[in-house]
PDB file of C-alpha atoms in Angstrom:
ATOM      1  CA  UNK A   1     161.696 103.733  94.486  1.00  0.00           C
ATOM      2  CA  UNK A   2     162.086 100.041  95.870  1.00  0.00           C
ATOM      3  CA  UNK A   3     158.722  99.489  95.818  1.00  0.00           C
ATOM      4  CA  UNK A   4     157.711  99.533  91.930  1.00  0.00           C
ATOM      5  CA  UNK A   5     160.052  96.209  91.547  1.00  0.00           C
ATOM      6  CA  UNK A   6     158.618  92.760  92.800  1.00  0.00           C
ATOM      7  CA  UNK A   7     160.678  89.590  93.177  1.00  0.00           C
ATOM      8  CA  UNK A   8     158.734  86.978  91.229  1.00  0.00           C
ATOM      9  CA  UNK A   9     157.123  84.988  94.588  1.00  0.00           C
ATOM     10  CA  UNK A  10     155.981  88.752  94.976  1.00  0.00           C
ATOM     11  CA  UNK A  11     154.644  88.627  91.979  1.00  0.00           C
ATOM     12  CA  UNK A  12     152.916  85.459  92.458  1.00  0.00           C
ATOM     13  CA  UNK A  13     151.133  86.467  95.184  1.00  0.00           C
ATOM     14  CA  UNK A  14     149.519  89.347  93.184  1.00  0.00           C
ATOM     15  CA  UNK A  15     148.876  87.626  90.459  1.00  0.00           C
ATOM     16  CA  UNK A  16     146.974  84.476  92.778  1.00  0.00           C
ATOM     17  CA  UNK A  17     149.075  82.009  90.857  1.00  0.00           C
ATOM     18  CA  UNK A  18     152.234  79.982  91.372  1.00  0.00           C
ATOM     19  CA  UNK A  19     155.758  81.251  91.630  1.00  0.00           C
ATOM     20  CA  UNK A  20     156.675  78.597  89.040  1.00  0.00           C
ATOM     21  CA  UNK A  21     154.038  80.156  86.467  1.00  0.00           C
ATOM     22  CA  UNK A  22     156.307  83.717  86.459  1.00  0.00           C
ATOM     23  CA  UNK A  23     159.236  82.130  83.925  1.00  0.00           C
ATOM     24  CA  UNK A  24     156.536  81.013  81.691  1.00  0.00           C
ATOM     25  CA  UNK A  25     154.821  84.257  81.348  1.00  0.00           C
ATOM     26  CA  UNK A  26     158.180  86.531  80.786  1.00  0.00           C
ATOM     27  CA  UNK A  27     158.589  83.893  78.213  1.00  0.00           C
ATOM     28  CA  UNK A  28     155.076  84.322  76.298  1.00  0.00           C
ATOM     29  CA  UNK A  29     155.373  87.931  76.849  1.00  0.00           C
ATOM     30  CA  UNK A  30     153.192  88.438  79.398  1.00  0.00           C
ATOM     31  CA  UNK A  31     155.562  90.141  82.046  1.00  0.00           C
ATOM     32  CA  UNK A  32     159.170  91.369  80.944  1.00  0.00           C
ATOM     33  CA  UNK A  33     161.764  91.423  83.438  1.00  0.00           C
ATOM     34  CA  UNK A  34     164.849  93.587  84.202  1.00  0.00           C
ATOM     35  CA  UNK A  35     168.516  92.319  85.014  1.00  0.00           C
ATOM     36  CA  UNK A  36     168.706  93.859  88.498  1.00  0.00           C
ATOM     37  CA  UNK A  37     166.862  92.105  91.538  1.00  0.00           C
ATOM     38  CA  UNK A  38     163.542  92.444  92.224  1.00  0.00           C
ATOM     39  CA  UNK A  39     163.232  92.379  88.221  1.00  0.00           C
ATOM     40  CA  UNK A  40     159.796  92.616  88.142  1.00  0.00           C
ATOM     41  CA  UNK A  41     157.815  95.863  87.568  1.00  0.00           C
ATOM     42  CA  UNK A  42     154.928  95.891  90.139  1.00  0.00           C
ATOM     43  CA  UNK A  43     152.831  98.444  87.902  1.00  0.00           C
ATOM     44  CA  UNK A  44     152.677  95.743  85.357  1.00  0.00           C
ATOM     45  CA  UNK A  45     152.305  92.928  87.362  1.00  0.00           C
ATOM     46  CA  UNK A  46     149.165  94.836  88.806  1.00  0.00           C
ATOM     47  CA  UNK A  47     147.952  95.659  85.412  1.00  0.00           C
ATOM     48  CA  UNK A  48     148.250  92.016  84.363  1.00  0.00           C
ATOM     49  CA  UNK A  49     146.330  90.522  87.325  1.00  0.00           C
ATOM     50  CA  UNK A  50     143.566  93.015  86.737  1.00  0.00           C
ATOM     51  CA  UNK A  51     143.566  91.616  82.956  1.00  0.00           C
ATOM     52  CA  UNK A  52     143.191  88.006  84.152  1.00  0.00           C
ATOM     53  CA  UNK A  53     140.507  88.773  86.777  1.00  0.00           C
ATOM     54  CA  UNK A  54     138.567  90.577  83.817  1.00  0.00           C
ATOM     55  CA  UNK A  55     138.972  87.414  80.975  1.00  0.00           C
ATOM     56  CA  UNK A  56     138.140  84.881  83.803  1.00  0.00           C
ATOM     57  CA  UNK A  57     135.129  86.860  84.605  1.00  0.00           C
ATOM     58  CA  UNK A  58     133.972  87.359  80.756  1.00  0.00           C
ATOM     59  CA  UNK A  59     134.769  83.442  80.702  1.00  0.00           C
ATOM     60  CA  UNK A  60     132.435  82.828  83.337  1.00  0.00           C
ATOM     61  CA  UNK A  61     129.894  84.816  81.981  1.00  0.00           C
ATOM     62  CA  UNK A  62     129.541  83.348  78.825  1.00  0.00           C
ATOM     63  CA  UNK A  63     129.952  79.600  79.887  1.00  0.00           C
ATOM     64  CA  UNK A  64     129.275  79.512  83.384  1.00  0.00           C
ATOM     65  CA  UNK A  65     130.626  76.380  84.857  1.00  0.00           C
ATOM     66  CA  UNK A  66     129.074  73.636  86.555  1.00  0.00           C
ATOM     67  CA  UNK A  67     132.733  72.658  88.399  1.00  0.00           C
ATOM     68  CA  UNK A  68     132.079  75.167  91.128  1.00  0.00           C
ATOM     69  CA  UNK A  69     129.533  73.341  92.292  1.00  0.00           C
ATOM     70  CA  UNK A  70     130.220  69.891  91.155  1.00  0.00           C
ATOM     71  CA  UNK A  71     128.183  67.159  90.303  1.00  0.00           C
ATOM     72  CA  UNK A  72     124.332  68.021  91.184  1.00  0.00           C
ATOM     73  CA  UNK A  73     122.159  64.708  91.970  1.00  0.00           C
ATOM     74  CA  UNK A  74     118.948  64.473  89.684  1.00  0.00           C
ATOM     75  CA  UNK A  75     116.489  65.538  92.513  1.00  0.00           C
ATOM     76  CA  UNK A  76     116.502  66.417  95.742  1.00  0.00           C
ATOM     77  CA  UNK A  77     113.621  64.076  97.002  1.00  0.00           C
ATOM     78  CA  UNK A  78     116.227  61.121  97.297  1.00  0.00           C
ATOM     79  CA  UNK A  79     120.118  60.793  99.042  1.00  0.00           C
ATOM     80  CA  UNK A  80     121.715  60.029  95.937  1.00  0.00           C
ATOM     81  CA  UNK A  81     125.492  58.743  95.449  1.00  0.00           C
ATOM     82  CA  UNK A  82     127.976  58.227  92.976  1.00  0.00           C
ATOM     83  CA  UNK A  83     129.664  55.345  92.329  1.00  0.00           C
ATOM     84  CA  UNK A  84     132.814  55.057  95.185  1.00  0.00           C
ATOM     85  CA  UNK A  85     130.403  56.219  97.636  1.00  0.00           C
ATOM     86  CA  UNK A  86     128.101  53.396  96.345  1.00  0.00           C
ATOM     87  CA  UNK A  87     130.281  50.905  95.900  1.00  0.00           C
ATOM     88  CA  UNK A  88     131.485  51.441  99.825  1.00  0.00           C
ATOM     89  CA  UNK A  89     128.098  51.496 100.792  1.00  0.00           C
ATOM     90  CA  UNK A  90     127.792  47.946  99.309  1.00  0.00           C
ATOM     91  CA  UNK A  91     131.032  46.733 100.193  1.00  0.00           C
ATOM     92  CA  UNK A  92     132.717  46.195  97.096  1.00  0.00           C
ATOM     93  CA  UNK A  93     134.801  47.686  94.609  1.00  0.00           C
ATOM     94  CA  UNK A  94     133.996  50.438  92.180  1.00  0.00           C
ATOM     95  CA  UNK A  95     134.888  47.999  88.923  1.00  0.00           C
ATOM     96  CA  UNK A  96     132.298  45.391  90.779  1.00  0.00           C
ATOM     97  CA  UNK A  97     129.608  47.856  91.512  1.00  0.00           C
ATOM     98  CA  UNK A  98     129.849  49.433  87.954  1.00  0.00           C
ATOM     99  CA  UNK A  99     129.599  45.306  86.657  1.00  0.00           C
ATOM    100  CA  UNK A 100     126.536  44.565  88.612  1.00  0.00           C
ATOM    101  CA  UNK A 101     124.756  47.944  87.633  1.00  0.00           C
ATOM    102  CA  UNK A 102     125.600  47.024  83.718  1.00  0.00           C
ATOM    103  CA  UNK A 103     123.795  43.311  84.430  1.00  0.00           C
ATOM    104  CA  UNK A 104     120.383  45.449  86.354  1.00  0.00           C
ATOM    105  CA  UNK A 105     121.208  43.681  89.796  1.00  0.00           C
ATOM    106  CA  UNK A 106     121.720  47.018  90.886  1.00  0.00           C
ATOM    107  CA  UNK A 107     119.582  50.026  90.109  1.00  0.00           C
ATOM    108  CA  UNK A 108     121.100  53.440  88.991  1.00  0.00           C
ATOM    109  CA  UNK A 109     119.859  56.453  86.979  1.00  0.00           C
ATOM    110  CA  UNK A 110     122.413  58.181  84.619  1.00  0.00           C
ATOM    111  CA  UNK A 111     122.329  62.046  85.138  1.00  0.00           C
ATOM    112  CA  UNK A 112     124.809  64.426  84.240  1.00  0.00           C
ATOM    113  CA  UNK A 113     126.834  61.816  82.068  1.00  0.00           C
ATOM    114  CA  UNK A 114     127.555  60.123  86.019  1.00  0.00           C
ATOM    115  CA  UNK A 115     125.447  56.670  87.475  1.00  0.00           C
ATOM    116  CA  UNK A 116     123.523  58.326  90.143  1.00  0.00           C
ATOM    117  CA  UNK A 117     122.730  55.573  93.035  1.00  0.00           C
ATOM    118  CA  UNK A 118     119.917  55.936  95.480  1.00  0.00           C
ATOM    119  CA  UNK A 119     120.670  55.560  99.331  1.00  0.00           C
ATOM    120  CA  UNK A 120     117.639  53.695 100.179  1.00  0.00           C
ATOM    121  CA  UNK A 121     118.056  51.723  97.597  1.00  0.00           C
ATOM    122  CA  UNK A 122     121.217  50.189  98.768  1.00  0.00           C
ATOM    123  CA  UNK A 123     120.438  49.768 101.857  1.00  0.00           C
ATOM    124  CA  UNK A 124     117.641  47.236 101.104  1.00  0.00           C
ATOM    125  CA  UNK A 125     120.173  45.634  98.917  1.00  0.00           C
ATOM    126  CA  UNK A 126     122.758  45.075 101.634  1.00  0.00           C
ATOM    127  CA  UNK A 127     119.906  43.908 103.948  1.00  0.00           C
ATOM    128  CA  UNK A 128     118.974  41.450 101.363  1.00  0.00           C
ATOM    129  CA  UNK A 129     122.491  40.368 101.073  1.00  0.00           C
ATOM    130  CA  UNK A 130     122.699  39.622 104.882  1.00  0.00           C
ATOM    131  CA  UNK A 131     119.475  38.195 105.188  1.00  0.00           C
ATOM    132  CA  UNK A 132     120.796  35.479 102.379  1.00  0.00           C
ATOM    133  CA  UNK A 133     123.636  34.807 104.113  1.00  0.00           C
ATOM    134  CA  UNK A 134     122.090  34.113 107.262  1.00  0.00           C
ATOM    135  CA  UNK A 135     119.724  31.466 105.773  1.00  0.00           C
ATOM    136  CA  UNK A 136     122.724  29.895 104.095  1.00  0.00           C
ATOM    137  CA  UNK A 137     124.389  29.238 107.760  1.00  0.00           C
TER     138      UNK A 137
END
């Protein structure tokens, strides 16, 4: 008999979410509780983590997601980077990096709605940048 009640960090753990996400579903309606301790019928709990599984599936299906995966690079000829990657690479700040790109002294391709910076790129850049500054001493 005391197993068809869960406490609510019980219930968390079945349902894959946070105990401080039980109060807010018993108060949309999603769970109901009862006054004795563990409050929580597991039956229902069970029923409603089956539910979510199912909706996040069907949500997946119909607009699958890129943020799985993240941010793909726009081939896979080249080492690409975005831009605090880059901007280490070059040895400056992202707000510098993203100012020097907007003027062309530094090439980037947009892809994805994100500046896409090639490796090799860079790296002639920042031997450039060393080779000046040796000529200057």
């Amino acid at each position: 008999m005391a197993n068809q009640w869960v406490t609510h960090r019980e219930a968390a753990v079945l349902l894959g979410v946070h105990v401080s996400l039980i109060p807010k579903m018993l108060r949309r309606g999603d769970l109901t509780s009862r006054r004795k301790r563990p409050s929580l019928s597991r039956d229902q709990v069970v029923e409603l983590a089956a539910a979510r599984r199912t909706a996040a599936a069907e949500r997946e299906r119909r607009c699958p997601s890129s943020h799985a995966t993240g941010p793909q690079p726009p081939d896979d000829e080249h080492e690409w980077l975005l831009v605090p990657t880059a901007a280490v690479v070059l040895g400056c700040t992202e707000g510098a990096l993203k100012m020097r790109a907007n003027r062309g002294r530094v090439p980037y391709t947009v892809h994805g709605g994100r500046r896409w910076f090639r490796l090799d790129q860079l790296e002639i850049l920042v031997r450039a940048q060393v080779a000046r500054n040796t000529l200057k001493v």
